[in-house]
XYZ file of N, CA and C in Angstrom:
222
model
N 0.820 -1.196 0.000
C 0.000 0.000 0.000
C 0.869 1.267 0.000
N 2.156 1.443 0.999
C 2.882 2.281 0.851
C 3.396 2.692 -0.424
N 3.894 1.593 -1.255
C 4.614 1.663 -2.839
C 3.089 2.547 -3.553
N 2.086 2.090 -3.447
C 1.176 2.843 -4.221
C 0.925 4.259 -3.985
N 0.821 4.572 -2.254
C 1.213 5.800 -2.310
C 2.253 6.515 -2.237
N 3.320 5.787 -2.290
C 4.636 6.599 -2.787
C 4.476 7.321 -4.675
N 3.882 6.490 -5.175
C 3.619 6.618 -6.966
C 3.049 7.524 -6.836
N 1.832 7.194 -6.145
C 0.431 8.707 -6.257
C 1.166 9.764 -6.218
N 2.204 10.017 -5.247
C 2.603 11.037 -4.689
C 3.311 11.533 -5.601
N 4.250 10.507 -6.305
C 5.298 11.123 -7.449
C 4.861 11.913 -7.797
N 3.621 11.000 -8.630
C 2.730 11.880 -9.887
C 2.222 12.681 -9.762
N 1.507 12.881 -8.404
C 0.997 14.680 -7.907
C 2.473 15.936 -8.334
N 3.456 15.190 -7.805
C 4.669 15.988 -7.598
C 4.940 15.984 -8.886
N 4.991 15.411 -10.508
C 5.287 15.372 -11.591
C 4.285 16.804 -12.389
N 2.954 16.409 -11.874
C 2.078 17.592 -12.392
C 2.264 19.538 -11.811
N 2.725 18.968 -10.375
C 2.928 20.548 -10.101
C 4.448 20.746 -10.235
N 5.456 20.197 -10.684
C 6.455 20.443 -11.653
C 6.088 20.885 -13.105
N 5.513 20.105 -13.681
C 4.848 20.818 -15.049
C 4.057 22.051 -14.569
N 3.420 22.150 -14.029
C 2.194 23.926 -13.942
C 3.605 24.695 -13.171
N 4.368 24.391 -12.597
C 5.534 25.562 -12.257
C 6.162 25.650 -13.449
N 6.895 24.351 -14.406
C 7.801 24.827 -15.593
C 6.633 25.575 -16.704
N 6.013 25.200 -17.049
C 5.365 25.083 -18.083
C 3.856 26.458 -18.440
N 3.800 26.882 -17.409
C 2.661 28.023 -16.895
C 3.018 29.031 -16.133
N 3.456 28.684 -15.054
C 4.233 29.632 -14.094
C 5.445 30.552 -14.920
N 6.385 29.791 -15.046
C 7.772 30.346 -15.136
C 7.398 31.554 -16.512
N 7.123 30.474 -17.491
C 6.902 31.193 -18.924
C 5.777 32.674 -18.385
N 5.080 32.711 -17.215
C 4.296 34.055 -17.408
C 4.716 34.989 -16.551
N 5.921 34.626 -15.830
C 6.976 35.140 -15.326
C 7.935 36.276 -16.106
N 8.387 34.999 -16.933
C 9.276 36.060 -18.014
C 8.208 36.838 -19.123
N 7.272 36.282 -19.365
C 6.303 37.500 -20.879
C 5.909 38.691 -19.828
N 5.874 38.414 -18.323
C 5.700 39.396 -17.338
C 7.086 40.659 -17.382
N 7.636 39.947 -17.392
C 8.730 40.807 -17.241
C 9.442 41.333 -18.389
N 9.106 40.838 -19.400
C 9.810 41.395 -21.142
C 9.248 42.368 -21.469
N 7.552 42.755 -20.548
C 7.260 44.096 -20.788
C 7.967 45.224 -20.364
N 8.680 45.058 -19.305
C 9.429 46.264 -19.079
C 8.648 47.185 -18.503
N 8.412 48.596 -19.102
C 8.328 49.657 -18.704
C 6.327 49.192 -18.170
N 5.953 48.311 -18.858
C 4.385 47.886 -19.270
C 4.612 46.680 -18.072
N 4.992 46.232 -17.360
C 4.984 45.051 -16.339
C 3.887 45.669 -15.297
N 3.168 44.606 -15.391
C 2.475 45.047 -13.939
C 2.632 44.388 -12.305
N 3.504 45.541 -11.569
C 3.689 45.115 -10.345
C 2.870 43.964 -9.723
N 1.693 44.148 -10.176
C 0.670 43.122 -8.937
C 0.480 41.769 -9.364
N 0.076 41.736 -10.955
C 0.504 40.403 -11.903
C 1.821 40.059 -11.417
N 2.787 39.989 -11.474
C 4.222 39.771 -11.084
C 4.399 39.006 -9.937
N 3.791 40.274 -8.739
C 3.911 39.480 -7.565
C 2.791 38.776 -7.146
N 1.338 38.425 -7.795
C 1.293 36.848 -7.581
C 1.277 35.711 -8.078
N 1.936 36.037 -9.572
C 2.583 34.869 -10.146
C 3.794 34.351 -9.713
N 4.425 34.997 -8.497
C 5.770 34.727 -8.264
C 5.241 34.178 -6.422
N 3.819 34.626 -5.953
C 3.515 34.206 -4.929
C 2.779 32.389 -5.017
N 2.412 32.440 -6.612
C 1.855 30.872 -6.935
C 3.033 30.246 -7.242
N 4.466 30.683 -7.662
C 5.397 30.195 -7.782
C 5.900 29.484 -6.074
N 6.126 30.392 -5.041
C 6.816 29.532 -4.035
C 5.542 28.919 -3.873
N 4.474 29.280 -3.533
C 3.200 28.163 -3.358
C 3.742 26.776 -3.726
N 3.641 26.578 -5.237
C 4.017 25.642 -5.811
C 5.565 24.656 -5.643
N 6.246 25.645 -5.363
C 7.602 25.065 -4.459
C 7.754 24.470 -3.097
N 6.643 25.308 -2.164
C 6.276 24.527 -0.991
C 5.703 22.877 -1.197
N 4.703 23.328 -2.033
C 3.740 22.058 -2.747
C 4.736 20.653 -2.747
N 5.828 21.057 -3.648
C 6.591 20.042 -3.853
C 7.438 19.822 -2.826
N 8.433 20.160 -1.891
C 8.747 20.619 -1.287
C 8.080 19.285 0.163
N 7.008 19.587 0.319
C 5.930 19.144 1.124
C 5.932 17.555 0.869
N 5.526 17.570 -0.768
C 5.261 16.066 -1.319
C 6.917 14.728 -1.358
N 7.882 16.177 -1.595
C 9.130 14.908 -1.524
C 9.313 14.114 -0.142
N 9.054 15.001 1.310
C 9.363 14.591 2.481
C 8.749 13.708 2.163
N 7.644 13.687 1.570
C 5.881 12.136 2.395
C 6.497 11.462 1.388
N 7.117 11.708 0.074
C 7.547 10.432 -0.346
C 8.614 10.017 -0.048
N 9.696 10.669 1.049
C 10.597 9.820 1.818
C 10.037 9.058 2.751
N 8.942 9.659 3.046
C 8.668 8.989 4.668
C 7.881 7.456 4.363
N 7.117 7.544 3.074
C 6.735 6.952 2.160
C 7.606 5.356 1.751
N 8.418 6.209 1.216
C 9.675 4.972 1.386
C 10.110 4.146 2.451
N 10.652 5.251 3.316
C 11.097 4.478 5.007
C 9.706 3.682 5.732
N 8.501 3.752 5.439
C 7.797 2.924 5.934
C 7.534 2.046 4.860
N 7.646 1.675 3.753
C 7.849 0.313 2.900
C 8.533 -0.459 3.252
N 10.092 0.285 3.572
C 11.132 -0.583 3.708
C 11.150 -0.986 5.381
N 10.321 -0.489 5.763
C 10.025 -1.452 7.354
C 8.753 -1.979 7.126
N 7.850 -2.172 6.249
C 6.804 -3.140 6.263
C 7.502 -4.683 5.804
């Protein structure tokens, strides 16, 4: 049961790796190539869903250590 939720967990952690590379980051930089046209408040909470999303993962690697260490004692 542990091995299965160690996987689940990957794969949660695989998807909010993609929405940080893939959504996040990229509206980060078209945020910021405006330059003089950037808007302060867009900025800072695309960069506040950014650590969000870093916690997220962050969160999910511990449970899939802990994840592990209780497999390998079942």
């Amino acid at each position: 049961m542990s091995i299965l939720i160690k996987h689940s967990l990957a794969a949660i952690m695989a998807v909010v790796s993609a929405i940080q590379t893939w959504e996040v980051l990229p509206a980060i930089h078209r945020t910021l190539m405006k330059k003089e046209n950037a808007d302060a408040g867009e900025l800072a909470k695309l960069q506040r869903r950014e650590l969000i999303l870093l916690r997220v993962n962050l969160i999910l690697s511990a449970l899939i250590l802990g994840a592990t260490a209780f497999a390998r004692t079942s």
